[in-house]
Structure formats: C-alpha cells, structure tokens
Amino acid sequence: ETGVTQTPRHLVMGMTNKKSLKCEQHLGHNAMYWYKQSAKKPLELMFVYNFKEQTENNSVPSRFSPECPNSSHLFLHLHTLQPEDSALYLCASSQVGGRAHETQYFGPGTRLLVL
Amino acid sequence: KQEVTQIPAALSVPEGENLVLNCSFTDSAIYNLQWFRQDPGKGLTSLLLIQSSQREQTSGRLNASLDKSSGRSTLYIAASQPGDSATYLCAVTGLGNTGKLIFGQGTTLQVKP
C-alpha cells in the first residue's frame, strides 16, 4: 500500500456513458497527478494539480475533465470516450516545497475498457 | 522535446545473475531521474531518485548511475531473485521541475528460479 487509493479498479463503459474515476491520497501531500498508460506506449502525464490548482494539462482532449476539490481527492470525469481511450489510468501524489516536487507515490490504477 | 528510451524492452535471466538495465534521454537539461518498478496490474513504486548533480544512488541490491552529459542512466541489480520480476521504468523531470515526469516504455524483467 502506497497511501494512494483509486476506485474503481476496473471499469467497462460504452462510448455514450458518463463515469468518474476517484483518487484519494492519505499522505498529506499537496500535489496530485493523473497519468494514462496504454499498451505499447510510454506512461503519459495528463494533469497536474498543486494546492488544488491545475498547473499542467498535457493537451488532453476535453472528454477527460479533472476535478480537485481538495488536496486529498482527485477525480477524472469521463464522457463520450473512444475505444482508443482504453488504458490503465494512474493517480499519483507528491509533496511540493517551493517549486520542488518530491518523489511521486502512485495508486494501483483503474483499468478502463471503452466499448 | 524530451524522449526517454529503455533498452532492452524485455530481459530473462536465471536467478543469481547480476544485470544492467539501460535508460537514455535526449535532453540533458534535467532536474532529476527516477527508476520505478511496476508489478503486473499495479501502480508504480519508486526505487531510486538521482538528482542532476549526483552520479549514483544505491538501495540494497540496486544501484543507479547517471551520466547527464551523455544522456544515460543505468540500473544495476545484483544477485537477481525471482521476486525482482517486474517492469522497470525510467523517468526524467525537466529543469522547470513542474512535476512532469517523462517516462520510457520500460524493461520487463523475468528472473527464473
């Protein structure tokens, strides 16, 4: 256990569905991240939140909508996804001091299948 | 644009062997480099973090080196064990240190008993 939990662990959804992924960190960190891990591609950063403010959007399509209500929780709202969005979605958290990001701690991921 | 490459993509060795995993990056202007381990169906676990001013870091049987000028890092695993079987990922952070990690595709290691 890394102190970062993600729910659900597995999700199957149709292209017209709306669903949300949840991430919670119990480490007292102030930065949270969403990553996408597709087969045959390197793990890609999607979003970064520092102190609940989004500081990085890595050109992610608008069908992915992040929400960070507080430093401990991070959501990824999904709507009208495409089959190529099927992947493992990983959440991570870290401590930010000044502009320095410490080691990131990862959750177990949500395995998403879009039909 | 920073690109990270890991060679080999897969490696199978008998138990007890010493082995080296390689990571290269195209832009030497990095803040730090990290090695992670990922077990099947699970998240990542940080193994070693090397700051740009450092040459190596050690943790138990693991030793990671960094040659920033040549854009290379190696992860050395001594006396490999079946429990070391996993995918090993290398990632770099740019000088701005915005928290953005750029990952390689990983090396999948199998250690046979």
Coordinates of C-alpha atoms in Angstrom, one line a residue:
Chain A
E1 CA 0.0 0.0 0.0
T2 CA 1.4 3.4 -1.1
G3 CA -1.2 5.5 0.7
V4 CA -2.9 6.4 -2.6
T5 CA -6.2 4.6 -3.4
Q6 CA -8.1 4.5 -6.6
T7 CA -11.7 3.5 -7.3
P8 CA -13.0 1.7 -9.2
R9 CA -10.2 -0.7 -10.0
H10 CA -11.9 -1.9 -13.2
L11 CA -14.4 -0.1 -15.4
V12 CA -16.2 -1.0 -18.6
M13 CA -18.2 1.7 -20.3
G14 CA -19.9 2.5 -23.6
M15 CA -18.9 5.4 -25.7
T16 CA -22.1 7.3 -24.7
N17 CA -21.7 6.8 -20.9
K18 CA -20.5 9.2 -18.3
K19 CA -18.4 7.9 -15.5
S20 CA -15.9 9.2 -12.9
L21 CA -12.6 7.9 -11.6
K22 CA -11.7 8.7 -8.0
C23 CA -8.3 9.0 -6.3
E24 CA -7.6 9.7 -2.7
Q25 CA -4.2 10.1 -1.0
H26 CA -3.6 9.7 2.7
L27 CA -0.1 11.0 2.7
G28 CA -0.7 14.7 3.5
H29 CA 0.7 15.7 0.0
N30 CA -0.3 18.9 -1.8
A31 CA 0.1 17.8 -5.4
M32 CA -1.8 15.2 -7.4
Y33 CA -1.5 13.8 -10.9
W34 CA -3.3 11.8 -13.5
Y35 CA -1.4 9.5 -15.9
K36 CA -2.5 7.3 -18.8
Q37 CA -0.8 4.0 -19.5
S38 CA -1.7 2.5 -22.9
A39 CA -0.4 -0.7 -24.3
K40 CA 2.8 -0.2 -26.3
K41 CA 3.1 3.5 -25.3
P42 CA 5.1 5.1 -22.5
L43 CA 3.2 6.3 -19.5
E44 CA 1.9 9.8 -20.2
L45 CA 1.2 12.6 -17.8
M46 CA -2.3 14.0 -18.2
F47 CA -2.9 16.6 -15.5
V48 CA -1.0 18.1 -12.5
Y49 CA -2.7 19.8 -9.6
N50 CA -0.7 21.8 -7.0
F51 CA -2.7 23.0 -3.9
K52 CA -5.9 22.2 -5.8
E53 CA -5.0 24.4 -8.8
Q54 CA -4.4 22.8 -12.2
T55 CA -0.8 23.6 -13.2
E56 CA -0.4 21.2 -16.1
N57 CA -2.7 20.0 -18.9
N58 CA -0.8 17.8 -21.3
S59 CA -3.0 18.6 -24.3
V60 CA -5.7 16.2 -23.0
P61 CA -9.0 16.0 -25.0
S62 CA -11.9 17.7 -23.4
R63 CA -13.8 14.4 -23.0
F64 CA -11.5 14.0 -19.9
S65 CA -12.4 16.5 -17.2
P66 CA -10.4 16.6 -14.0
E67 CA -11.6 17.9 -10.7
C68 CA -9.6 18.5 -7.5
P69 CA -11.9 19.6 -4.6
N70 CA -9.1 19.5 -2.0
S71 CA -5.5 18.3 -1.7
S72 CA -6.6 14.8 -0.8
H73 CA -9.0 14.0 -3.6
L74 CA -8.8 14.0 -7.4
F75 CA -11.4 12.9 -9.9
L76 CA -11.3 12.3 -13.6
H77 CA -14.8 12.7 -15.2
L78 CA -15.2 10.8 -18.4
H79 CA -17.8 11.3 -21.2
T80 CA -18.2 10.2 -24.8
L81 CA -14.9 8.3 -24.7
Q82 CA -13.4 6.4 -27.7
P83 CA -12.2 2.8 -27.8
E84 CA -8.6 4.2 -28.0
D85 CA -9.1 5.7 -24.6
S86 CA -9.0 2.2 -23.1
A87 CA -6.0 2.1 -20.8
L88 CA -4.7 2.0 -17.2
Y89 CA -5.3 5.3 -15.5
L90 CA -2.9 6.0 -12.7
C91 CA -3.1 8.6 -10.0
A92 CA -0.1 9.9 -8.0
S93 CA 0.6 12.4 -5.3
S94 CA 3.7 14.2 -4.0
Q95 CA 4.8 16.9 -1.7
V96 CA 5.7 20.3 -3.3
G97 CA 8.1 22.6 -1.4
G98 CA 8.6 25.9 -3.2
R99 CA 8.7 24.6 -6.8
A100 CA 10.4 21.4 -5.9
H101 CA 8.3 18.2 -6.5
E102 CA 9.3 15.3 -4.3
T103 CA 9.0 11.6 -5.2
Q104 CA 5.6 10.7 -6.6
Y105 CA 3.6 7.9 -5.0
F106 CA 1.3 6.0 -7.3
G107 CA -2.1 4.4 -6.8
P108 CA -2.9 0.9 -8.2
G109 CA -4.7 2.3 -11.2
T110 CA -8.1 2.0 -12.8
R111 CA -8.2 -0.4 -15.8
L112 CA -10.7 1.2 -18.2
L113 CA -12.2 -0.5 -21.2
V114 CA -14.3 1.5 -23.7
L115 CA -16.6 -0.5 -25.9
Chain B
K1 CA 11.0 17.6 -26.9
Q2 CA 12.4 15.2 -24.3
E3 CA 12.3 11.5 -25.2
V4 CA 13.3 8.6 -23.0
T5 CA 14.3 5.2 -24.3
Q6 CA 14.9 2.0 -22.4
I7 CA 16.8 -1.0 -23.7
P8 CA 16.2 -3.9 -23.7
A9 CA 12.4 -4.0 -23.8
A10 CA 12.5 -7.4 -22.2
L11 CA 15.0 -9.5 -20.4
S12 CA 15.0 -13.0 -19.0
V13 CA 17.8 -14.2 -16.7
P14 CA 18.5 -17.1 -14.3
E15 CA 18.3 -16.4 -10.6
G16 CA 21.6 -15.1 -9.1
E17 CA 22.8 -13.1 -12.2
N18 CA 23.9 -9.5 -12.0
L19 CA 22.1 -7.4 -14.6
V20 CA 22.0 -3.9 -16.0
L21 CA 19.1 -2.0 -17.4
N22 CA 19.7 1.0 -19.6
C23 CA 17.9 4.3 -20.0
S24 CA 18.7 7.2 -22.3
F25 CA 17.2 10.6 -22.7
T26 CA 17.6 13.2 -25.5
D27 CA 17.7 16.4 -23.5
S28 CA 20.4 16.6 -20.8
A29 CA 18.7 19.6 -19.1
I30 CA 17.0 17.5 -16.4
Y31 CA 16.2 18.2 -12.8
N32 CA 16.3 14.5 -11.7
L33 CA 15.9 11.0 -12.9
Q34 CA 14.0 8.2 -11.2
W35 CA 13.7 4.5 -11.6
F36 CA 10.3 2.9 -10.8
R37 CA 9.1 -0.7 -10.6
Q38 CA 5.7 -1.8 -11.8
D39 CA 4.2 -5.2 -11.0
P40 CA 1.5 -6.6 -13.3
G41 CA -1.8 -4.8 -12.9
K42 CA -0.4 -2.5 -10.2
G43 CA 0.8 1.0 -9.8
L44 CA 4.4 2.2 -9.7
T45 CA 6.8 2.0 -6.8
S46 CA 9.7 4.5 -6.7
L47 CA 13.1 2.7 -6.4
L48 CA 15.7 5.3 -6.7
L49 CA 15.9 9.1 -7.4
I50 CA 19.1 10.7 -8.7
Q51 CA 19.3 14.5 -8.6
S52 CA 21.0 16.1 -11.7
S53 CA 24.1 16.9 -9.5
Q54 CA 24.5 13.3 -8.4
R55 CA 26.3 10.5 -10.1
E56 CA 24.6 7.5 -8.4
Q57 CA 22.3 6.2 -5.8
T58 CA 22.2 2.9 -4.0
S59 CA 19.5 1.0 -2.2
G60 CA 20.2 -2.6 -1.1
R61 CA 20.9 -4.6 -4.2
L62 CA 20.1 -1.8 -6.6
N63 CA 22.5 0.9 -7.9
A64 CA 21.5 3.6 -10.3
S65 CA 24.0 5.8 -12.1
L66 CA 23.5 9.0 -14.0
D67 CA 25.7 10.5 -16.8
K68 CA 23.8 13.6 -17.6
S69 CA 26.1 14.9 -20.3
S70 CA 25.7 11.7 -22.3
G71 CA 22.0 11.4 -21.5
R72 CA 22.3 8.0 -19.9
S73 CA 21.4 6.1 -16.8
T74 CA 21.8 2.5 -15.8
L75 CA 20.1 0.4 -13.1
Y76 CA 22.3 -2.3 -11.8
I77 CA 20.6 -5.2 -10.0
A78 CA 22.9 -7.5 -8.1
A79 CA 22.2 -11.2 -7.4
S80 CA 18.8 -11.1 -9.0
Q81 CA 15.9 -13.0 -7.4
P82 CA 12.5 -14.2 -8.8
G83 CA 10.9 -11.5 -6.7
D84 CA 12.7 -8.9 -8.9
S85 CA 10.5 -9.9 -11.8
A86 CA 8.6 -6.8 -12.9
T87 CA 8.7 -3.9 -15.3
Y88 CA 11.3 -1.3 -14.6
L89 CA 10.5 2.3 -15.7
C90 CA 12.9 5.2 -16.1
A91 CA 11.6 8.8 -15.9
V92 CA 13.1 12.2 -16.1
T93 CA 11.9 15.6 -14.8
G94 CA 12.8 18.7 -16.7
L95 CA 14.7 21.7 -15.3
G96 CA 11.5 23.6 -14.5
N97 CA 10.6 20.7 -12.1
T98 CA 6.9 21.2 -12.6
G99 CA 6.3 17.6 -11.5
K100 CA 6.0 16.4 -15.1
L101 CA 7.7 13.0 -15.5
I102 CA 8.7 11.8 -18.9
F103 CA 8.7 8.0 -18.9
G104 CA 10.5 5.4 -21.1
Q105 CA 8.5 2.4 -22.2
G106 CA 10.1 0.2 -19.6
T107 CA 12.1 -3.0 -19.5
T108 CA 10.2 -6.2 -18.5
L109 CA 12.4 -8.4 -16.4
Q110 CA 11.9 -12.1 -15.7
V111 CA 14.1 -13.8 -13.2
K112 CA 13.8 -17.6 -13.5
P113 CA 14.3 -19.8 -10.4

